[in-house]
PDB file of C-alpha atoms in Angstrom:
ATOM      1  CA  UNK A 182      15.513  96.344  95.839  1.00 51.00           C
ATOM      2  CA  UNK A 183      15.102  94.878  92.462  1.00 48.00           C
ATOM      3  CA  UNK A 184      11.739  97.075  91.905  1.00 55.00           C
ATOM      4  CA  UNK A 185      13.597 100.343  92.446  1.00 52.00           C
ATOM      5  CA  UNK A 186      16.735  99.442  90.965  1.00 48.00           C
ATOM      6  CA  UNK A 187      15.851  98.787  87.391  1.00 53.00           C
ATOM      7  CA  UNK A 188      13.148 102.299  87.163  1.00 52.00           C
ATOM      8  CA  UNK A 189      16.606 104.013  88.249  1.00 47.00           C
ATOM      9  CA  UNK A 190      18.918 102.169  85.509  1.00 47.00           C
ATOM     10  CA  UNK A 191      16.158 103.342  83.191  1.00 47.00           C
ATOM     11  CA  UNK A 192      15.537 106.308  83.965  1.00 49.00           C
ATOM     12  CA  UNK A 193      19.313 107.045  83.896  1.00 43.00           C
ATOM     13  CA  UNK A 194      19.926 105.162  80.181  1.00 41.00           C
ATOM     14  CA  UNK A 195      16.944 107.275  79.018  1.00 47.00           C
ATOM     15  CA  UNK A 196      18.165 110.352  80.319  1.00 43.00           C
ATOM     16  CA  UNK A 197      22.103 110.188  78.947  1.00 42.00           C
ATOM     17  CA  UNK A 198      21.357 111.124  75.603  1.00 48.00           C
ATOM     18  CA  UNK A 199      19.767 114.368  77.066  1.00 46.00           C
ATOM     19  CA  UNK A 200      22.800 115.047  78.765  1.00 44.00           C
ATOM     20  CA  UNK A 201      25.217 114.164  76.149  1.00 48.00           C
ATOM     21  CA  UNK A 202      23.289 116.570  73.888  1.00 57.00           C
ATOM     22  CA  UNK A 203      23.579 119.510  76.783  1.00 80.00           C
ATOM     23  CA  UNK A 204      27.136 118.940  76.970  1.00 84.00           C
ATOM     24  CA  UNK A 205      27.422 119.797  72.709  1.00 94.00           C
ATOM     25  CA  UNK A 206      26.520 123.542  73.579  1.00 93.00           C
ATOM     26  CA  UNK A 207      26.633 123.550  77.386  1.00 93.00           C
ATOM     27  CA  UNK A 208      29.822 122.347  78.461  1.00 94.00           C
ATOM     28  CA  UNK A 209      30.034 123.610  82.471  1.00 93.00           C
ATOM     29  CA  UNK A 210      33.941 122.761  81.913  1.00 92.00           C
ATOM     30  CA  UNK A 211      34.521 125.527  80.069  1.00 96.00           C
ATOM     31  CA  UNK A 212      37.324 127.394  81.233  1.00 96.00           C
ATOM     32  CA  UNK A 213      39.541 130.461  79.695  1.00 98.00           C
ATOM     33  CA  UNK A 214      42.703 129.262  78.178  1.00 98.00           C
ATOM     34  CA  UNK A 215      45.672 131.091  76.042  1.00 98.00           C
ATOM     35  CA  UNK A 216      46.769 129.360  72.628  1.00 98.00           C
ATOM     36  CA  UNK A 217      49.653 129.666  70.142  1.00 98.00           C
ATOM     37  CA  UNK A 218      48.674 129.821  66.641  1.00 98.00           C
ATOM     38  CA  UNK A 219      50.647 129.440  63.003  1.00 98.00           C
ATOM     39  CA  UNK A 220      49.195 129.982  60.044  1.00 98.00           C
ATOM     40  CA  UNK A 221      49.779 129.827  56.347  1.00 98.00           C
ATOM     41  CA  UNK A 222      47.618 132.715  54.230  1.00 98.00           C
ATOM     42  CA  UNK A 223      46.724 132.877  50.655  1.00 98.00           C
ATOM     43  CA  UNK A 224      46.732 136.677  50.011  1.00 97.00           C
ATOM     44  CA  UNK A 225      43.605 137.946  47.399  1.00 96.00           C
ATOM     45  CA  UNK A 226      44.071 141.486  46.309  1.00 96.00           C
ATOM     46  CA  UNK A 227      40.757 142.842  45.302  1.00 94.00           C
ATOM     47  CA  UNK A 228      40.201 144.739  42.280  1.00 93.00           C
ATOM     48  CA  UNK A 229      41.413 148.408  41.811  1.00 91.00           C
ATOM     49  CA  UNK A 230      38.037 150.152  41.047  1.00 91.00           C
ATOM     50  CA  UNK A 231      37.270 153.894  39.741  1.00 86.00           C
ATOM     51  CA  UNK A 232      33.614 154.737  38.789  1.00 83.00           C
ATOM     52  CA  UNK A 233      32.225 151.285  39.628  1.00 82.00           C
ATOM     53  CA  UNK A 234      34.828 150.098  37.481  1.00 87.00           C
ATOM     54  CA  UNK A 235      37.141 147.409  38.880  1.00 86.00           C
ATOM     55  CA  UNK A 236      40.276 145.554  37.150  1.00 90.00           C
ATOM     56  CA  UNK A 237      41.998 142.625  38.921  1.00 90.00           C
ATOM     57  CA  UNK A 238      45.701 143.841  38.787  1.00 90.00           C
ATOM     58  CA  UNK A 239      47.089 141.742  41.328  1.00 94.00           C
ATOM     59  CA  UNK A 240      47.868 137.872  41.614  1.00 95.00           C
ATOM     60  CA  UNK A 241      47.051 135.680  44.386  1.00 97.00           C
ATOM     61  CA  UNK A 242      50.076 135.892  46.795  1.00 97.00           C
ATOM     62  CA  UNK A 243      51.182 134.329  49.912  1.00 97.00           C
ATOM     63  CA  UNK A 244      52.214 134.894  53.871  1.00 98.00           C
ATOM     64  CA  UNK A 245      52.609 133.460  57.447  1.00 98.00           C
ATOM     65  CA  UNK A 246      51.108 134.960  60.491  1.00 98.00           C
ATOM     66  CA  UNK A 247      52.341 134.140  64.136  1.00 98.00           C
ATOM     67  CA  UNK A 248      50.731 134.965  67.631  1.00 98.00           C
ATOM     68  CA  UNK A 249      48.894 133.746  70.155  1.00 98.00           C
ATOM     69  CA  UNK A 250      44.770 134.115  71.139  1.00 98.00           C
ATOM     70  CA  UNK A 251      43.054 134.217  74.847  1.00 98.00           C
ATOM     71  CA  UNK A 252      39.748 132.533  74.559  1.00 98.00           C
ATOM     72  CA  UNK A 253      37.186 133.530  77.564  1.00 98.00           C
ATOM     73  CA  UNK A 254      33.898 131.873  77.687  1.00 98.00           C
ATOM     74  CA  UNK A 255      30.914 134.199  78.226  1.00 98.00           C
ATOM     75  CA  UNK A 256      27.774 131.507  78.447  1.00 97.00           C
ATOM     76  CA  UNK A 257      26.781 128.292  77.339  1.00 96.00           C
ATOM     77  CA  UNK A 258      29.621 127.376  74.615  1.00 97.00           C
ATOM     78  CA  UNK A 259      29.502 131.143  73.269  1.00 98.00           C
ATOM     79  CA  UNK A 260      33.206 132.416  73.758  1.00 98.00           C
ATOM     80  CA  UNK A 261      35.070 135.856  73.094  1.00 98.00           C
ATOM     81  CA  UNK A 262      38.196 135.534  71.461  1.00 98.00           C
ATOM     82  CA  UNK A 263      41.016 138.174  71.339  1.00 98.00           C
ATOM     83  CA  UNK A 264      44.240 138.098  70.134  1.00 98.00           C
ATOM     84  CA  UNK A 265      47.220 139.622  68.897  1.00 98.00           C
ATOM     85  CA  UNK A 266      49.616 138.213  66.119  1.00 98.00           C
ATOM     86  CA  UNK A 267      52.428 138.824  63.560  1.00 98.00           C
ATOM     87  CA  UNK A 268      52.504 139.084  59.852  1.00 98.00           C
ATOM     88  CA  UNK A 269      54.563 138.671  56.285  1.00 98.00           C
ATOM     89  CA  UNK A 270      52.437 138.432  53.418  1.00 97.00           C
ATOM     90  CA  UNK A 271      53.480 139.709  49.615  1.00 96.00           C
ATOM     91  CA  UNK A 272      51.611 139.601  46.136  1.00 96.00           C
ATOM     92  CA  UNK A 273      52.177 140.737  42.520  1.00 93.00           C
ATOM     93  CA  UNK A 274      51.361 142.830  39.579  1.00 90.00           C
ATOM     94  CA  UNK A 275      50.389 140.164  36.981  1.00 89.00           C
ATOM     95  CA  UNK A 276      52.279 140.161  33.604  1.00 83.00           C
ATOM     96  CA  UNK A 277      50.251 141.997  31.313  1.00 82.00           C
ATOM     97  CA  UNK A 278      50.245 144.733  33.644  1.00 80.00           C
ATOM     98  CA  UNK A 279      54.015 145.466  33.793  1.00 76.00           C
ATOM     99  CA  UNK A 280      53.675 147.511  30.334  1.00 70.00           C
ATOM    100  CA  UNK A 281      51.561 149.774  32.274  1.00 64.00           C
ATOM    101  CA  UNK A 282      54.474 150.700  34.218  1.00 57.00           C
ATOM    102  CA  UNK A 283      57.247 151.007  31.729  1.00 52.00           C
ATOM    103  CA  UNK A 284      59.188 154.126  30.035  1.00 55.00           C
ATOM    104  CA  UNK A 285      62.360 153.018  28.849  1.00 53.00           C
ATOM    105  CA  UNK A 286      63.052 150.677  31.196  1.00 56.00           C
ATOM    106  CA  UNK A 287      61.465 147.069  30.750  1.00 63.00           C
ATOM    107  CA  UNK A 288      59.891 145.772  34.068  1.00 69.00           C
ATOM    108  CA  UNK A 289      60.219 141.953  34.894  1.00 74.00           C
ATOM    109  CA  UNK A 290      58.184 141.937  37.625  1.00 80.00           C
ATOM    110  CA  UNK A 291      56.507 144.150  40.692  1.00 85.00           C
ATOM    111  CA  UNK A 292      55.959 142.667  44.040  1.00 92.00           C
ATOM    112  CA  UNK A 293      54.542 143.819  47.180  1.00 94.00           C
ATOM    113  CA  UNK A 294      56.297 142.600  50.635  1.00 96.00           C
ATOM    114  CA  UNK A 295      54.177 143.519  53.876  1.00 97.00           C
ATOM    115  CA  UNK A 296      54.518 142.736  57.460  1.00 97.00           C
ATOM    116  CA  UNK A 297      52.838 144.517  60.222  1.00 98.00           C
ATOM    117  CA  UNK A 298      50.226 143.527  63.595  1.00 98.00           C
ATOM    118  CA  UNK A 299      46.806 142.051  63.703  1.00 98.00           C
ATOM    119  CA  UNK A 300      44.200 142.013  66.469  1.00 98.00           C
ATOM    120  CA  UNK A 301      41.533 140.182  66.129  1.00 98.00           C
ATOM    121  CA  UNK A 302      38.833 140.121  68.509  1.00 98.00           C
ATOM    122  CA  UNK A 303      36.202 137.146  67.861  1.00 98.00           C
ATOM    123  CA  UNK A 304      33.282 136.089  68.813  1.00 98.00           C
ATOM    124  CA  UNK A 305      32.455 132.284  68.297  1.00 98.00           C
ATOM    125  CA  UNK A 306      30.427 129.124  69.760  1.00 98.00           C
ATOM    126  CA  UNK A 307      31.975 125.540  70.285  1.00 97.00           C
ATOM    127  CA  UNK A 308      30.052 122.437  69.640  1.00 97.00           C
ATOM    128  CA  UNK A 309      31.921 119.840  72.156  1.00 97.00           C
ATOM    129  CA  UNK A 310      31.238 116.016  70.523  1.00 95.00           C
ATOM    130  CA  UNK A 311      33.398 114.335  73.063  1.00 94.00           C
ATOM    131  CA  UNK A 312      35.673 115.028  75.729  1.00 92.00           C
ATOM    132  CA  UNK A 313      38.588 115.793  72.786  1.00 96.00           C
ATOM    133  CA  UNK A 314      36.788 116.699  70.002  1.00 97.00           C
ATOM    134  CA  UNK A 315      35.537 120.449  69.483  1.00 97.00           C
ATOM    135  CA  UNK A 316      34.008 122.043  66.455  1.00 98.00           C
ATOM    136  CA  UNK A 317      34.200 125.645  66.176  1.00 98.00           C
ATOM    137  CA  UNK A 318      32.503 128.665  64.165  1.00 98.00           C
ATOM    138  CA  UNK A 319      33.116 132.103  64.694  1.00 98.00           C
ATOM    139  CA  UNK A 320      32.711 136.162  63.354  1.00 98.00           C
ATOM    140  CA  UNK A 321      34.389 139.184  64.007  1.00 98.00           C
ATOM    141  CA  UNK A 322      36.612 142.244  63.540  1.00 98.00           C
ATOM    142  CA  UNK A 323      39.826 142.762  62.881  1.00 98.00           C
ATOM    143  CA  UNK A 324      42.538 146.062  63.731  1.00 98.00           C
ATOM    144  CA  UNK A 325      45.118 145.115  61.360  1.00 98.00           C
ATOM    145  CA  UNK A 326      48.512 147.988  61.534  1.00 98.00           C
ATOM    146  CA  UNK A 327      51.081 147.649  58.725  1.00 97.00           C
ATOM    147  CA  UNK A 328      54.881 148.119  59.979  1.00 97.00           C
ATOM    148  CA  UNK A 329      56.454 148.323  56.696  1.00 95.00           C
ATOM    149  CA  UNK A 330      55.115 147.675  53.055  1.00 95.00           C
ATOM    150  CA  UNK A 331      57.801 147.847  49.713  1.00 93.00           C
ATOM    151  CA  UNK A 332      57.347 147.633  46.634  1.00 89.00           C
ATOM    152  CA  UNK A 333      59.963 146.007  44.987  1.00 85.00           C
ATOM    153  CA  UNK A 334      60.661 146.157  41.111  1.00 81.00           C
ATOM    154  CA  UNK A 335      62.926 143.796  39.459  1.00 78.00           C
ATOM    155  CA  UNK A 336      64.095 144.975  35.970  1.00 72.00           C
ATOM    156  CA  UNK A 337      67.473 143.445  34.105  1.00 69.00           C
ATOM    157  CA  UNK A 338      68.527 141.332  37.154  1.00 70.00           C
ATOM    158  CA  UNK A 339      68.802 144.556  39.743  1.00 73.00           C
ATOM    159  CA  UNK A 340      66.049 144.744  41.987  1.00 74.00           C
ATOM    160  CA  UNK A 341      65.048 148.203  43.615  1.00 79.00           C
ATOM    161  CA  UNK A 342      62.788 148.696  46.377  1.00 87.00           C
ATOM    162  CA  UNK A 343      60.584 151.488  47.789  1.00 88.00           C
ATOM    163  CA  UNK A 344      58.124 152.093  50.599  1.00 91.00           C
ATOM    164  CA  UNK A 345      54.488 152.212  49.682  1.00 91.00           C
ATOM    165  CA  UNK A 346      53.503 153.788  52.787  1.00 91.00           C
ATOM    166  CA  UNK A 347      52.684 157.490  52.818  1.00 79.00           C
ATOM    167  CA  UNK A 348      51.907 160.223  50.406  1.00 73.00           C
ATOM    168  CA  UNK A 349      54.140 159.027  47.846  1.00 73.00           C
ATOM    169  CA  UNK A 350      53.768 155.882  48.002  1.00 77.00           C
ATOM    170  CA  UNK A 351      49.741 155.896  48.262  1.00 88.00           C
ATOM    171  CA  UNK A 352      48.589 153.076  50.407  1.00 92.00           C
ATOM    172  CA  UNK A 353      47.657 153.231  53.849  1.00 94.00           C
ATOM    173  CA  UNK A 354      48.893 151.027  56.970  1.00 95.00           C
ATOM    174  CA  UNK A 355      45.638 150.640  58.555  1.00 97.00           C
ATOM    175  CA  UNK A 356      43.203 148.404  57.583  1.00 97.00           C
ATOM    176  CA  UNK A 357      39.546 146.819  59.225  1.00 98.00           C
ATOM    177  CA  UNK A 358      39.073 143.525  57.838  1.00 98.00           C
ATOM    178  CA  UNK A 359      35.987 140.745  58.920  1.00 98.00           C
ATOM    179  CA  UNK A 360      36.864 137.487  59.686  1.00 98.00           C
ATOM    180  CA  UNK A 361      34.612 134.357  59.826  1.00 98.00           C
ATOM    181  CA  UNK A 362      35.826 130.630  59.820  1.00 98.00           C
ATOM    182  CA  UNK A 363      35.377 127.077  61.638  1.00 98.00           C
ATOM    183  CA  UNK A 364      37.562 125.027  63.321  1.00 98.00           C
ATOM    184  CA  UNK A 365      38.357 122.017  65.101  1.00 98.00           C
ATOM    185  CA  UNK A 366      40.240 121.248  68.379  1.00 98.00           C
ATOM    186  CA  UNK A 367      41.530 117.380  69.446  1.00 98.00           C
ATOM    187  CA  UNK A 368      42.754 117.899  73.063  1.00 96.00           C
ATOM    188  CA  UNK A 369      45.244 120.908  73.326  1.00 97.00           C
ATOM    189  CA  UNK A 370      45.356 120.601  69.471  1.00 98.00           C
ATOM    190  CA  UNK A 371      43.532 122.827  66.812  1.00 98.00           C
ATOM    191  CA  UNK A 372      43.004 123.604  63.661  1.00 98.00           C
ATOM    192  CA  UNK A 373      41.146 126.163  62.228  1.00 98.00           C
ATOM    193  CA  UNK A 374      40.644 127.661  58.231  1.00 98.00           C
ATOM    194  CA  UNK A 375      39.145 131.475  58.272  1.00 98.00           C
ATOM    195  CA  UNK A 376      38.462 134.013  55.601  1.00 97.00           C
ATOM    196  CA  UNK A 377      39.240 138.075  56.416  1.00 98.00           C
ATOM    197  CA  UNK A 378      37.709 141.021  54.001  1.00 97.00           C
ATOM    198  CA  UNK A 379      39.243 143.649  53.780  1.00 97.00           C
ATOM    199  CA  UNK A 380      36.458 146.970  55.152  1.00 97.00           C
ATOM    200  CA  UNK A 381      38.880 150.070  54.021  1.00 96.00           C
ATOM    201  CA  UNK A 382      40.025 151.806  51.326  1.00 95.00           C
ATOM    202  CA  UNK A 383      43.945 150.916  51.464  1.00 95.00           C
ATOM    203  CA  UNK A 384      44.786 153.700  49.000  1.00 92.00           C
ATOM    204  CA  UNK A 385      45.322 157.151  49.807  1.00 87.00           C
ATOM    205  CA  UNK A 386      43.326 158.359  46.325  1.00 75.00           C
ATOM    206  CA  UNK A 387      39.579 158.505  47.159  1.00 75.00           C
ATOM    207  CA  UNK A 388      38.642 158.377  43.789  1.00 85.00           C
ATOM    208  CA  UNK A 389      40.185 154.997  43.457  1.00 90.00           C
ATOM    209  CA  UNK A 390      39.118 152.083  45.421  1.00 93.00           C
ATOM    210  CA  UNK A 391      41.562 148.943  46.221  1.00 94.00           C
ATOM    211  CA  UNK A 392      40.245 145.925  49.409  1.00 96.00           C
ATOM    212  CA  UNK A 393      42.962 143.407  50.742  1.00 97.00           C
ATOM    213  CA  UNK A 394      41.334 140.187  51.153  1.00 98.00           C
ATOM    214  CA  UNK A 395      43.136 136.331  52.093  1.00 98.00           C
ATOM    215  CA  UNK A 396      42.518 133.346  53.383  1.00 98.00           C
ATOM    216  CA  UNK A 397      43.907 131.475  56.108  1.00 98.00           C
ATOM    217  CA  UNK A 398      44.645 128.269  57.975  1.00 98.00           C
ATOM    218  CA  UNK A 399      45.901 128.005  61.232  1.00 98.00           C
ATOM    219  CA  UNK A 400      47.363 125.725  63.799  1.00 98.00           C
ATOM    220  CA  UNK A 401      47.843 125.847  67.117  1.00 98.00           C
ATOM    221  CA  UNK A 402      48.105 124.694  70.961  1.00 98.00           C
ATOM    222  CA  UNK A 403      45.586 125.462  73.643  1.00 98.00           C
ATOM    223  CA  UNK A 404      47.419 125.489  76.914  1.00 97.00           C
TER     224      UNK A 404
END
């Protein structure tokens, strides 16, 4: 019994390591799951551009974005990730800009105040350490459909605000962005940072070029 016990101890020791290393991109527990997520953005305007000219304009702004993601595994620990969520974001003209903008009025400041939907649909692979801890990269697409968009003008203490939307106001409400990021999951936990770049044109002028870009990171509960 002794003879045939200890090969089999062995053998078993020997062969762990193999299996612990499967497990990092072969979990067979994967499962589909929903998830909550909240996240904080940075906003990056890109530069207005006309004849491969470009001129940074804008300031770094910020946002939140709200909603929730359905995570379906497709083989191995390569998932498909859709979702649907909620945004505010806003960014500004930067000072020496405003005299661009005045007649007889002086300008204090110009802002930009967006919220709208986003559906991302990504396409990632999980790297499972232990039995908590997941590491995460992923890729993809994302539909993103602004709601409303104002610019808002602030000049002597009285603020006035207008739609940008539309022919007069010249930007457009739908935009393709591509997201990529990493992230990490403890339990039902995560935590994820992701960049988006902004594909489209968001101004209704084809001669002049303008690319909403930001940065985000999230958190969240897998359920």
């Amino acid at each position: 019994m002794k003879k045939i016990i200890i090969p089999v101890a062995l053998t078993m020791l020997a062969a762990m390591p193999v299996f612990a290393q499967d497990r990092v991109v072969d979990n067979p527990d994967n499962s589909a799951y929903f998830g909550l997520r909240v996240g904080g953005e940075i906003t990056c305007p890109g530069n207005i551009s006309m004849s491969n000219v470009g001129v940074g304009v804008f300031k770094n702004g910020g946002g939140v974005e709200l909603g929730g993601i359905y995570n379906i595994p497709v083989v191995a620990n390569f998932y498909i990730e859709p979702g649907l969520k909620f945004y505010y974001n806003t960014y500004s003209l930067k000072d020496e800009y405003l005299d661009a903008f005045e007649g007889d009025v002086s300008l204090d400041g110009m802002t930009l105040k967006k919220y709208g939907m986003r559906v991302p649909v990504m396409a990632g692979y999980h790297f499972d350490f232990t039995d908590d801890v997941k590491v995460s990269l992923f890729t993809g697409p994302e539909l993103e459909i602004g709601f409303s968009a104002k610019g808002s003008i602030k000049s002597g203490g009285v603020e006035m605000t207008e739609s940008v939307y539309g022919d007069d106001g010249g930007m457009k409400r739908v935009d393709i962005l591509w997201g990529a990021g990493a992230g990490i999951t403890y339990r039902q936990f995560y935590f994820g940072v992701g960049g988006s770049f902004g594909m489209l044109n968001m101004l209704s002028d084809s001669d002049v070029t303008f690319h909403e870009n930001r940065v985000t990171f999230s958190l969240g509960y897998n359920f």
